[in-house]
CSV table of C-alpha atoms and ligand atoms in Angstrom, one decimal:
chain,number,residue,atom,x,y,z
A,1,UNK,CA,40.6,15.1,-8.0
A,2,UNK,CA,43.8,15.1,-10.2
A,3,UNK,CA,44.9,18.0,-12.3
A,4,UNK,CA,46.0,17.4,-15.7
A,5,UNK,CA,48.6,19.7,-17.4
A,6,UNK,CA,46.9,22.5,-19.8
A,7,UNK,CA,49.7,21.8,-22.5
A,8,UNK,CA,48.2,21.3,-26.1
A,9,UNK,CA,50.4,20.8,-29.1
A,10,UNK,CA,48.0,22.3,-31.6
A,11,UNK,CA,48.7,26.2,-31.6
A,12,UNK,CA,50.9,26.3,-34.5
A,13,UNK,CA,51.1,29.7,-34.0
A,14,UNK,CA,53.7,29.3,-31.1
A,15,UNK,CA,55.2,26.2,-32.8
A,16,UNK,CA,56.4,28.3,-35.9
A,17,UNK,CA,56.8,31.3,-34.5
A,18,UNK,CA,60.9,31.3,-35.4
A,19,UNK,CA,60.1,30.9,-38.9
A,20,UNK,CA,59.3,33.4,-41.3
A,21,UNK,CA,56.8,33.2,-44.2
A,22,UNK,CA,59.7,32.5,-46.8
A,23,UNK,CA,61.0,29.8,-44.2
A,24,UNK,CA,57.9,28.5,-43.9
A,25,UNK,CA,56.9,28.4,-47.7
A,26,UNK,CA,60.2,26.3,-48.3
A,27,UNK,CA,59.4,23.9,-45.5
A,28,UNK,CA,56.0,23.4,-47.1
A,29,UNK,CA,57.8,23.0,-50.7
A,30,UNK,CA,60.3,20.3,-49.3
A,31,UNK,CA,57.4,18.0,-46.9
A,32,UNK,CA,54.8,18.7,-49.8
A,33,UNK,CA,57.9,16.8,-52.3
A,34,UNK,CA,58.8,14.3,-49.9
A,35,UNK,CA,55.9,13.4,-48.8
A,36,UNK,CA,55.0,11.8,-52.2
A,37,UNK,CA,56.6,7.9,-51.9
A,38,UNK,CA,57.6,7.5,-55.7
A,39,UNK,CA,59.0,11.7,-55.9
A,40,UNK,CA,60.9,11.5,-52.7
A,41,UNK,CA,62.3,7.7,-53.8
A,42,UNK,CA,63.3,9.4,-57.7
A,43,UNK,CA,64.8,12.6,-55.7
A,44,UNK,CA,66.5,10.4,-53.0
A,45,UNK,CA,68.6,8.3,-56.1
A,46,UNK,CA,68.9,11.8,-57.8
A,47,UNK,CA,71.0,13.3,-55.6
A,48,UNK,CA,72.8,10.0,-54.7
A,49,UNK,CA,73.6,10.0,-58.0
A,50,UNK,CA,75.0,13.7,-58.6
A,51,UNK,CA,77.0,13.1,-55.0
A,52,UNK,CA,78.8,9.8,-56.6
A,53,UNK,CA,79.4,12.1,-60.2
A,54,UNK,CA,80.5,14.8,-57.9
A,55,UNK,CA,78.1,17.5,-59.4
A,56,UNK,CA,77.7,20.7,-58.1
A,57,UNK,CA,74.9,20.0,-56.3
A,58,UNK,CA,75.6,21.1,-52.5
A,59,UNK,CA,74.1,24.3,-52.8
A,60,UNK,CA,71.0,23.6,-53.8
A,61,UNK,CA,70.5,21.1,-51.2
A,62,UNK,CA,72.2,23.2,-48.4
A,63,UNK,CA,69.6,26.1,-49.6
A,64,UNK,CA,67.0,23.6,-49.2
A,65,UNK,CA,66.5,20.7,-46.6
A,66,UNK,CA,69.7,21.6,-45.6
A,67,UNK,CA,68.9,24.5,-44.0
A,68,UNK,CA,65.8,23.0,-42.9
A,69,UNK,CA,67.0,20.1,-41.0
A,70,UNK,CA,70.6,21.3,-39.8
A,71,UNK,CA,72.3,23.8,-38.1
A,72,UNK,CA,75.1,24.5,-40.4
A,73,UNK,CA,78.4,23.1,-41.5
A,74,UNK,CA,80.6,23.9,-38.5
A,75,UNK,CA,79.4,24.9,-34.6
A,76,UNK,CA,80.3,28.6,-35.4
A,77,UNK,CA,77.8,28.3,-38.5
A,78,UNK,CA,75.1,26.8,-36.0
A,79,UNK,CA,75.5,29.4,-33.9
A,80,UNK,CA,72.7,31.9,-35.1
A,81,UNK,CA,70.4,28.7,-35.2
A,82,UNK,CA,71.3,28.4,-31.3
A,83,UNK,CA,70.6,31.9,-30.4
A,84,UNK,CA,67.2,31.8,-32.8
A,85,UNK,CA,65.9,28.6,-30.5
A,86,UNK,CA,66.9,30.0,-27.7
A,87,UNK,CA,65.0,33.3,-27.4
A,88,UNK,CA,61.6,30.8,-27.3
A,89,UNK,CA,63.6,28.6,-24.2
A,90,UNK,CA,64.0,26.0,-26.9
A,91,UNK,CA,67.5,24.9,-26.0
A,92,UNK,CA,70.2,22.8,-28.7
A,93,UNK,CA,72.4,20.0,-28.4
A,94,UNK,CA,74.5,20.1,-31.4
A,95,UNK,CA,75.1,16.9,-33.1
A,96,UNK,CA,77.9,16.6,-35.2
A,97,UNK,CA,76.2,14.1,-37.6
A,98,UNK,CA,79.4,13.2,-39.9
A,99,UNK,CA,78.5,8.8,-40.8
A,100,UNK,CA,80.4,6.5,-41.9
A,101,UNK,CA,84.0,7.4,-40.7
A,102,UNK,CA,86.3,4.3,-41.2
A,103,UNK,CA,89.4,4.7,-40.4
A,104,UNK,CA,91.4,5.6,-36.7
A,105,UNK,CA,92.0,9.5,-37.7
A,106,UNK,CA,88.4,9.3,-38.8
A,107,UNK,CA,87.5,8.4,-35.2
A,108,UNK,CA,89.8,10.7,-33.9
A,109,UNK,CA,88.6,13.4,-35.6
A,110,UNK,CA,85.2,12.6,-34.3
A,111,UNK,CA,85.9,12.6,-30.6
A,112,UNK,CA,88.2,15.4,-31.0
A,113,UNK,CA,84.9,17.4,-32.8
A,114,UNK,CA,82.9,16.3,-29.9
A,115,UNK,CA,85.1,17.5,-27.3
A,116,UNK,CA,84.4,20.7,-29.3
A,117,UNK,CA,80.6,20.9,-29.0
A,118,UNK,CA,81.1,20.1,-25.0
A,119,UNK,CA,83.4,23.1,-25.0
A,120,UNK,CA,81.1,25.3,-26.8
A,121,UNK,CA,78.1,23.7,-24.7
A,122,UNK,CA,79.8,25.2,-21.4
A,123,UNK,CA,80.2,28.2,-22.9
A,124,UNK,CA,76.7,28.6,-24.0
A,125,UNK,CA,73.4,28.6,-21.9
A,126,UNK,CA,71.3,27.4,-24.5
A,127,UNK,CA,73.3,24.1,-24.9
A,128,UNK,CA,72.6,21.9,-22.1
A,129,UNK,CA,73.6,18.4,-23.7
A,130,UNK,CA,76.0,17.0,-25.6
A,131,UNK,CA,76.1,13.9,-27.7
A,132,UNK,CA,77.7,11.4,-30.0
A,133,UNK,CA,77.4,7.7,-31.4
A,134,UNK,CA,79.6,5.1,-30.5
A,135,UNK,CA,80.3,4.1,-34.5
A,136,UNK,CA,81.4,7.7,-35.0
A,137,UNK,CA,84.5,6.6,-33.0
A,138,UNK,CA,84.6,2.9,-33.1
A,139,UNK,CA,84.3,0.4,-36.0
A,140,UNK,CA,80.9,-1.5,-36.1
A,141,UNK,CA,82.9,-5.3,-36.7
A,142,UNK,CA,85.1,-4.4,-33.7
A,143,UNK,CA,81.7,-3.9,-31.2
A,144,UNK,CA,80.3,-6.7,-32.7
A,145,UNK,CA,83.0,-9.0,-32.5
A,146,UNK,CA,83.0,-7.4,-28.5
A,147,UNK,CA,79.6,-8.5,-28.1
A,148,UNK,CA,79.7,-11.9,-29.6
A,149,UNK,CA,82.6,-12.3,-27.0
A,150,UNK,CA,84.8,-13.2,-29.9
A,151,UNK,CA,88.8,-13.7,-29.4
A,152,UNK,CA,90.4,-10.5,-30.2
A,153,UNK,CA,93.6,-10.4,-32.4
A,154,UNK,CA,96.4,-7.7,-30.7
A,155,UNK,CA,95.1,-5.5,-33.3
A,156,UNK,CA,91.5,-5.6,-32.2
A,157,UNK,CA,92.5,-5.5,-28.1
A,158,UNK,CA,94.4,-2.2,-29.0
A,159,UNK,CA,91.4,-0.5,-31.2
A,160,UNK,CA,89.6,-1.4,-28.4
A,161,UNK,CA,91.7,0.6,-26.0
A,162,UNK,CA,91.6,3.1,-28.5
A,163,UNK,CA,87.6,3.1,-28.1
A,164,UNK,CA,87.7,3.0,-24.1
A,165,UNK,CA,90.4,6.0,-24.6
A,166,UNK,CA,87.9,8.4,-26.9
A,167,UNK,CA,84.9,7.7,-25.1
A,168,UNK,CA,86.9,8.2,-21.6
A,169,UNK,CA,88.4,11.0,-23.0
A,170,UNK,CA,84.7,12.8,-24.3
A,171,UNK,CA,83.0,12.1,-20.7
A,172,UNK,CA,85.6,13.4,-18.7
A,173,UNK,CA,85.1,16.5,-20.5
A,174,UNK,CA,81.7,16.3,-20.2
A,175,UNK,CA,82.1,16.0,-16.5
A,176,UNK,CA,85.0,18.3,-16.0
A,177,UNK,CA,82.3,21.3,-17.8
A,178,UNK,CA,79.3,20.0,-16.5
A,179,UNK,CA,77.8,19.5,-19.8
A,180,UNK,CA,76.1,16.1,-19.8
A,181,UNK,CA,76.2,13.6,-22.8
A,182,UNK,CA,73.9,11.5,-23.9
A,183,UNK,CA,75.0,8.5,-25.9
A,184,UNK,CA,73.1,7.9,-28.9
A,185,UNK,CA,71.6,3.8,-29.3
A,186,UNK,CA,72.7,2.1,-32.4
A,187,UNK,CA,71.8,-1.6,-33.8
A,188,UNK,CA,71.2,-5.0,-31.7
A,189,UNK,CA,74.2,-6.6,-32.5
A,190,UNK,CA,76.7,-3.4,-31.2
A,191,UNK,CA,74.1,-2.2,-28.5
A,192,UNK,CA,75.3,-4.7,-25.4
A,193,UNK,CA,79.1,-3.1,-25.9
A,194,UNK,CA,77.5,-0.1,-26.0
A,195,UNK,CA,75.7,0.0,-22.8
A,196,UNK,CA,78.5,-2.2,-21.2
A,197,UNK,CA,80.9,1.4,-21.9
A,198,UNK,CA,78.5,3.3,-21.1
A,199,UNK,CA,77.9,2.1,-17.8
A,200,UNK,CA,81.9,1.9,-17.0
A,201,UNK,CA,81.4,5.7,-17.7
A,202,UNK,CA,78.7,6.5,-15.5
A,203,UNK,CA,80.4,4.4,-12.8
A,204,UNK,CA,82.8,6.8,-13.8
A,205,UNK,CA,81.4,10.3,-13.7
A,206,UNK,CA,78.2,10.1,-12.7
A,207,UNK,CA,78.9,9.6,-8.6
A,208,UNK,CA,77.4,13.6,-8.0
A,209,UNK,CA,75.1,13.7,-10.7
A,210,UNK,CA,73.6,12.6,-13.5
A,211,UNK,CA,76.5,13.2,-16.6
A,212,UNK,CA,76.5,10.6,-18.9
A,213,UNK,CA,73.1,9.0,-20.7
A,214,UNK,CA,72.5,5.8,-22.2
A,215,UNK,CA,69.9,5.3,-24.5
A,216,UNK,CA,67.2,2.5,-24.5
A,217,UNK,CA,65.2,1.7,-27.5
A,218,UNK,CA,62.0,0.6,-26.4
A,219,UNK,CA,61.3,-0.9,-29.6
A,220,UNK,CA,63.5,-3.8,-28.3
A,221,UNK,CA,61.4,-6.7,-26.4
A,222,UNK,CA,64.3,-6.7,-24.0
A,223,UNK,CA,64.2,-2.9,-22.7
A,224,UNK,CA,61.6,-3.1,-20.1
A,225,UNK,CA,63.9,-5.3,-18.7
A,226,UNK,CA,67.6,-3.8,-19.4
A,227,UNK,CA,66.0,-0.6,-17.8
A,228,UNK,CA,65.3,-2.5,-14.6
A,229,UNK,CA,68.6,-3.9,-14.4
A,230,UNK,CA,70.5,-0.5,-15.3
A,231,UNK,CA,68.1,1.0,-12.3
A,232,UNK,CA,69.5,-2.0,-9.9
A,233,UNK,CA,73.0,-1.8,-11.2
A,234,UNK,CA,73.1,2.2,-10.6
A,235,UNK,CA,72.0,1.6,-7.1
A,236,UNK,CA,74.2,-1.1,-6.0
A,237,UNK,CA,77.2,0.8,-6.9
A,238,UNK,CA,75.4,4.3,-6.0
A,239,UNK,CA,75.7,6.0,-9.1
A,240,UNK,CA,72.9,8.3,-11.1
A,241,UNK,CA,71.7,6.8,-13.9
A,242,UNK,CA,71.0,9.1,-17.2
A,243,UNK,CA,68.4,7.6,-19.4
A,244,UNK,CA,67.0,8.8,-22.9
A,245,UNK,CA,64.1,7.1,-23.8
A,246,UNK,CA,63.3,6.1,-27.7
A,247,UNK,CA,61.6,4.4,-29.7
A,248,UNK,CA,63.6,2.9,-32.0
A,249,UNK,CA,65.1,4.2,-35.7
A,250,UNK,CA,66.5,0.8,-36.8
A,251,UNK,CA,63.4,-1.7,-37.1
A,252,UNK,CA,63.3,-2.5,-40.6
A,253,UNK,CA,67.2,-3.6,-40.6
A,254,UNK,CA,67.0,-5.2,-37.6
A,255,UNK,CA,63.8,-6.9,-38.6
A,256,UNK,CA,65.5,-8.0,-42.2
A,257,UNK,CA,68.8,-9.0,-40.1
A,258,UNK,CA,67.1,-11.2,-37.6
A,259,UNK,CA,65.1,-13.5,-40.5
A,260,UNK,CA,68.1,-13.6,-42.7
A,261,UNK,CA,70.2,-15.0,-39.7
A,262,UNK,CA,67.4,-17.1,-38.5
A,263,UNK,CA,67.3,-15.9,-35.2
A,264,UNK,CA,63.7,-13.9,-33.4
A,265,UNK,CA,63.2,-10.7,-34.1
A,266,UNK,CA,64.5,-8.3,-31.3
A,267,UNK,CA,61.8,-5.9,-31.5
A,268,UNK,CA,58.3,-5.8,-30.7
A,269,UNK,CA,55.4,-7.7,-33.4
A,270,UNK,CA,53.5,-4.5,-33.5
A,271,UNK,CA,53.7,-0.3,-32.7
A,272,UNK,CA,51.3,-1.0,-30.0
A,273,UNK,CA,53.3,-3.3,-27.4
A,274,UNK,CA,56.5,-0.5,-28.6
A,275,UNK,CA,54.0,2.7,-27.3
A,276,UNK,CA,52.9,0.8,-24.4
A,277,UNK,CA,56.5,-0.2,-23.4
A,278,UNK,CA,58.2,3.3,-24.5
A,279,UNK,CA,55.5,5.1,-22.0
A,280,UNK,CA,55.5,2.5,-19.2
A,281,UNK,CA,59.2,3.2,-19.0
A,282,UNK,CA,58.5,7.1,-18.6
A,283,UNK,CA,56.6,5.9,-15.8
A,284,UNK,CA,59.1,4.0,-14.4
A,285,UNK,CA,61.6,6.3,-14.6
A,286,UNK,CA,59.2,9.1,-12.6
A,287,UNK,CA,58.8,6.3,-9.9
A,288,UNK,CA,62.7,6.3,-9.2
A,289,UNK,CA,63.5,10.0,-10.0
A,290,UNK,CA,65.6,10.7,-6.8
A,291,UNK,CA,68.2,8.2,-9.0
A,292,UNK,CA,67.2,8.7,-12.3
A,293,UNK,CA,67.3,11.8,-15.0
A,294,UNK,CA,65.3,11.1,-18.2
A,295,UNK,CA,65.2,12.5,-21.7
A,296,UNK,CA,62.1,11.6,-24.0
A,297,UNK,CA,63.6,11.8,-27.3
A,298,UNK,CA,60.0,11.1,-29.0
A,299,UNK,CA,58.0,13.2,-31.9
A,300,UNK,CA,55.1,10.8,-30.3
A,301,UNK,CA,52.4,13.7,-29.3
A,302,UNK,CA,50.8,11.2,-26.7
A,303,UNK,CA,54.2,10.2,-24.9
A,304,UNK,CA,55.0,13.6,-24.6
A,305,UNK,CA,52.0,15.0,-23.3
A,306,UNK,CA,52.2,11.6,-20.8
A,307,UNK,CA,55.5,13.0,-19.5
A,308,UNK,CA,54.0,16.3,-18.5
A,309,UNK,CA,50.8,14.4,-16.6
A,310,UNK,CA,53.4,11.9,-14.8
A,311,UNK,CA,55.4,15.4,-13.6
A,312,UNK,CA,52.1,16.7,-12.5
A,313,UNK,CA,50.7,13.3,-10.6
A,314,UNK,CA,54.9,13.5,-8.9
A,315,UNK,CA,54.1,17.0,-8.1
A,316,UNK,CA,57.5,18.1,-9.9
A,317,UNK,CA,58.4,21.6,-11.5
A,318,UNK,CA,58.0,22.0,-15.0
A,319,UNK,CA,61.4,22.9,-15.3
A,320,UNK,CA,62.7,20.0,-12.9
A,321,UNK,CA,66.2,19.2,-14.3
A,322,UNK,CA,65.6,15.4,-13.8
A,323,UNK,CA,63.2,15.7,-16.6
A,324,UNK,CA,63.8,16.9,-20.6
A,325,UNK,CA,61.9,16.6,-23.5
A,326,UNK,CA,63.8,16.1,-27.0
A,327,UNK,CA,63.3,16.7,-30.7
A,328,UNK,CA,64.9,16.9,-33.9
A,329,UNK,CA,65.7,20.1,-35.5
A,330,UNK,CA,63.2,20.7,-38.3
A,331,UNK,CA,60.7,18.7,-37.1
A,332,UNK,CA,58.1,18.1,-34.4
A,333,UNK,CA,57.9,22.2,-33.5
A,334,UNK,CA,54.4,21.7,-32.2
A,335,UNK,CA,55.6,19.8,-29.7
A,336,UNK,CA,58.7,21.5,-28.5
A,337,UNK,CA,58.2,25.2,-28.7
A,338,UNK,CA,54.7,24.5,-26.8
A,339,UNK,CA,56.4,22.7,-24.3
A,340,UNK,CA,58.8,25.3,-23.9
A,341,UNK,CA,56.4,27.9,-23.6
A,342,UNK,CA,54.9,25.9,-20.8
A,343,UNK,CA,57.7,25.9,-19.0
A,344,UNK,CA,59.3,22.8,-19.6
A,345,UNK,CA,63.0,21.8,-20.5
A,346,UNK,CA,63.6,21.1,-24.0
A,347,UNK,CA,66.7,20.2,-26.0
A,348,UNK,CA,66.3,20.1,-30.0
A,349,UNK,CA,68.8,17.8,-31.3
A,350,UNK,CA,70.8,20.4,-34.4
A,351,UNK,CA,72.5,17.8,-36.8
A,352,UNK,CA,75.7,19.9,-38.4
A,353,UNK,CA,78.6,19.2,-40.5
A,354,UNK,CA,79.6,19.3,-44.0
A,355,UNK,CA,76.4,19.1,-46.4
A,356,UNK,CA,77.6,15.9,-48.3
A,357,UNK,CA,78.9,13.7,-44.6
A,358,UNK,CA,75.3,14.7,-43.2
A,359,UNK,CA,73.7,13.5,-46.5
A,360,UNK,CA,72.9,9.9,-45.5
A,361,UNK,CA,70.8,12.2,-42.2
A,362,UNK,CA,69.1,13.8,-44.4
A,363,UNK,CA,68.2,10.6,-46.5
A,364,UNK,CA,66.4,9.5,-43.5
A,365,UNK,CA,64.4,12.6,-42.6
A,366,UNK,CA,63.3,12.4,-46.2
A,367,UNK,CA,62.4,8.7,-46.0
A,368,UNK,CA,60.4,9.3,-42.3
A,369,UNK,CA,58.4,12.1,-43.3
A,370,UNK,CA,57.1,10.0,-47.0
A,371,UNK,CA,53.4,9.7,-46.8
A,372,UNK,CA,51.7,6.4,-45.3
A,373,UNK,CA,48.6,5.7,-47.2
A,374,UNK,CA,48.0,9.2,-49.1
A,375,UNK,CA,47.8,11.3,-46.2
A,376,UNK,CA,50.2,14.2,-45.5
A,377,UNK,CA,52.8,13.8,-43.4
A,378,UNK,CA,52.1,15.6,-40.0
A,379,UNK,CA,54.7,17.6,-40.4
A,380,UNK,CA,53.0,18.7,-43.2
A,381,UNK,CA,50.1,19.1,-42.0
A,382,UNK,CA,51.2,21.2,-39.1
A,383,UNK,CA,52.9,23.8,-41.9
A,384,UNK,CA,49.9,24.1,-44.1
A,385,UNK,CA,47.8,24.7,-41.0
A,386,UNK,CA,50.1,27.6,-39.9
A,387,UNK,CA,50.9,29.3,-43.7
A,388,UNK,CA,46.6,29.2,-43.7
A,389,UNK,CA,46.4,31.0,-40.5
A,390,UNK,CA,48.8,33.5,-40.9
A,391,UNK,CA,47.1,34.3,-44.3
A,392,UNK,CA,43.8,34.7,-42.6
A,393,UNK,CA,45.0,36.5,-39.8
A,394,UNK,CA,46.6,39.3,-42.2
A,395,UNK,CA,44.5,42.7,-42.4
B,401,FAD,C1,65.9,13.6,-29.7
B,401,FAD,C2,65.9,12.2,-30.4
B,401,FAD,C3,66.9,11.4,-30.2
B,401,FAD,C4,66.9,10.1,-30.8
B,401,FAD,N1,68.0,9.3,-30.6
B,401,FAD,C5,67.9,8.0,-31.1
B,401,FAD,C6,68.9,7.0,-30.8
B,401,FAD,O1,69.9,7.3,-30.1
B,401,FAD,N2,68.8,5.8,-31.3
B,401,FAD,C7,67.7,5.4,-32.1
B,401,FAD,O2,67.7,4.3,-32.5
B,401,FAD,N3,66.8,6.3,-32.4
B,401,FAD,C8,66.8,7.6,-31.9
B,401,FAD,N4,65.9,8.5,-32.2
B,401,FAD,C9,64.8,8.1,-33.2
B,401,FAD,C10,63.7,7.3,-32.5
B,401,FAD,O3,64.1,6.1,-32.1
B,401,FAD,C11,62.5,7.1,-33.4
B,401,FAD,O4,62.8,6.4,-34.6
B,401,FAD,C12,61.7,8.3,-33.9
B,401,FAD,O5,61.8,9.3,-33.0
B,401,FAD,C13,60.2,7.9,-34.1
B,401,FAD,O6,59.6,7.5,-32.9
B,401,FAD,P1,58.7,8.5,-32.0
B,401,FAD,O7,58.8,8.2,-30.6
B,401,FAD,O8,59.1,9.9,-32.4
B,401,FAD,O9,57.2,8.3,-32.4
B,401,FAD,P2,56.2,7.4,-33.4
B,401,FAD,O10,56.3,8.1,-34.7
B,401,FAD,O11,55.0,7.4,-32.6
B,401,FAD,O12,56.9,6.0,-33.4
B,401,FAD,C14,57.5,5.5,-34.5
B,401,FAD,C15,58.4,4.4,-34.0
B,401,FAD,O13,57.6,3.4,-33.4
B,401,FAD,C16,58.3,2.1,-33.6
B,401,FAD,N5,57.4,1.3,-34.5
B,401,FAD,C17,56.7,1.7,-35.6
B,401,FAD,N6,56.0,0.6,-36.1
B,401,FAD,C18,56.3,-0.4,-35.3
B,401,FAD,C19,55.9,-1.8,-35.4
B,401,FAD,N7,55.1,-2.2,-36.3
B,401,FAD,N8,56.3,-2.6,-34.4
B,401,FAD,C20,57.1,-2.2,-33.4
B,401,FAD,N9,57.5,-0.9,-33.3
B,401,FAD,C21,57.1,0.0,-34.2
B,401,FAD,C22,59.6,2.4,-34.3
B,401,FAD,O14,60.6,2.6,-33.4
B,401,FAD,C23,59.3,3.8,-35.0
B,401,FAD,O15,60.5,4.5,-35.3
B,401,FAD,C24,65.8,9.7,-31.6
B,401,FAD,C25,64.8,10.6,-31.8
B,401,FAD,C26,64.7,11.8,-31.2
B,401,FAD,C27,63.6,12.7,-31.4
């Protein structure tokens, strides 16, 4: 008879223990307003507002889901948040989450800051990843116009040099410290250029071992597929091949995109077929683990605990270093710290940078974690369970 894995993501007791009772009261004040649709839309234009009028509106928000959801302003800010994870085996990989850079010193200054948090990351045993997006170096029209294979003015061939150069220039660090990176997925329409770079990199650097990670968003109808043919492609020209494994964060634009252009709809009709593909890939990726290293960046309680039954039917180590398990900072602690506890390897993803270029982050936490039809969010949930045990356990 099989043995299944005694990991449970209820005990909220281990999932909060990092936080104290006045952490935990303000996390229940900011889900408990978010999680109302029409409060978090008012608050959402509220603060958009106060941003554009430059009011002086940064500390309360950096006292509030700042704090919550990020690390800090700098990597020396984020480092207490580092240590605090890490006495729980909860490891970090610090995201500098500064959007919407436009211009070239923009994306300079992005891949210069990344080369930062791989530097820290080798000097830190808690911070086994790195990571960055390609449109935090590169401009969204130039990957498109890649991808649509459209004839590139001088200009354009040289930005895209430029592009090559940073992402070269971040994965060669990553390889030269050993730090691996894992390269965030962005929209449909950039994605192919994406995982056309990242590929040249892991032909690149990852010859001894598994450095640089693309992501697949298994959202998309065609990732069952592109998976298979990354798998082939890293075996013909006998490289590793790093995989993290998502869902998806862009569906509604690329859903709105694809019937204003006329074209089908890149992702899945329904969350079902997206589950079913998301943990048949985990699957796959467990059935070709002596070339592959995966990362399940999921808050998806099932897909998770799926992971830890696949690693127990391959008659792998918890702590395997083929397999990780990923969250977001300020969310989903149910699922890391017991995994952690367990004896797993776990990464949270810690968005930091100034509070006003992490804003649009933030935006999106808020939006993800509104209510669907009047119930609490689970986050929510989770924190209201743990405030009522602690108050029942007390003398
Ligand atoms: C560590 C980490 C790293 C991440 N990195 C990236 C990244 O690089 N790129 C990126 O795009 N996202 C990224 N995400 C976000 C991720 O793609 C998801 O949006 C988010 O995690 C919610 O999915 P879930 O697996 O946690 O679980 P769930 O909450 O179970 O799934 C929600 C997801 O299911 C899909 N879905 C929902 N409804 C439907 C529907 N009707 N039809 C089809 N599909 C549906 C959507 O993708 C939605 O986001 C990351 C998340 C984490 C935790």
């Amino acid at each position: 008879m099989e043995t299944v894995p005694n990991i449970s993501f209820e005990d909220t007791s281990v999932a909060f223990k990092y936080k104290s009772n006045v952490a935990l009261r303000k996390a229940s004040f900011i889900f408990g307003l978010i999680n109302h649709p029409w409060i978090s839309a008012i608050v959402i234009k509220m603060v958009k507002l106060a941003l554009l009028l430059k009011l002086p509106v940064e500390g309360i928000i950096r006292n509030t889901v700042f704090v919550h959801f990020c690390g800090g302003e700098s990597i020396d800010e984020s480092q207490p948040t580092i240590v605090q994870l890490g006495k729980y085996r909860v490891n970090t990989i610090l995201d500098y989450s500064v959007e919407g850079e436009k211009s070239e010193s923009g994306f300079d200054n992005t891949m210069e800051e990344t080369i930062r948090t791989i530097d820290s990351a080798h000097h830190s045993k808690n911070v086994p990843f790195s990571v960055f997006k390609v449109t935090g170096i590169a401009s969204s029209d130039l990957l498109e116009k890649v991808q649509k294979k459209e004839t590139l003015s001088d200009e354009d061939r040289k930005a895209f040099e430029r592009v090559y150069e940073r992402i070269n220039k971040i994965c060669a660090r990553a390889y030269e410290h050993n730090v691996p990176v894992l390269v965030d997925a962005e929209e449909s329409w950039i994605q192919d250029t994406i995982d056309t770079l990242s590929y040249r990199m892991m032909e690149k650097y990852n010859k001894e071992r598994p450095i640089v990670f693309n992501t697949f968003q298994f959202y998309r109808v065609e990732s069952p597929r592109n998976i298979r043919a990354a798998y082939h492609n890293a075996t013909m020209n006998n490289y590793f091949l790093g995989v993290k494994l998502v869902r998806g964060a862009y569906m509604e634009k690329e859903r709105a995109r694809a019937e204003d252009l006329n074209y089908p709809s890149p992702i899945f009709p329904d969350k079902d077929s997206t589950d079913n593909a998301f943990n048949l890939a985990l699957s796959f990726c467990l059935d070709h683990k002596q070339r592959i290293a995966v990362m399940c960046g999921s808050h998806n309680e099932y897909s998770n605990y799926y992971l830890t039954v696949l690693m127990e039917k391959h008659g792998m180590a918890n702590k395997d270093e083929r397999v990780w398990f990923s969250q977001l900072y300020g969310m989903s602690d149910n699922i890391s710290f017991n995994l952690a506890t367990a004896g797993y390897n776990v990464a949270k993803y810690v968005p930091y940078g100034p509070v006003r270029s992490v804003m649009p982050y933030l935006f999106r936490r808020a939006e993800e974690n509104t209510s669907v039809a009047g119930q609490s969010s689970r986050e929510l949930t989770l924190i209201q369970k743990e405030l009522k045990r602690r108050r029942q356990a007390k003398p």
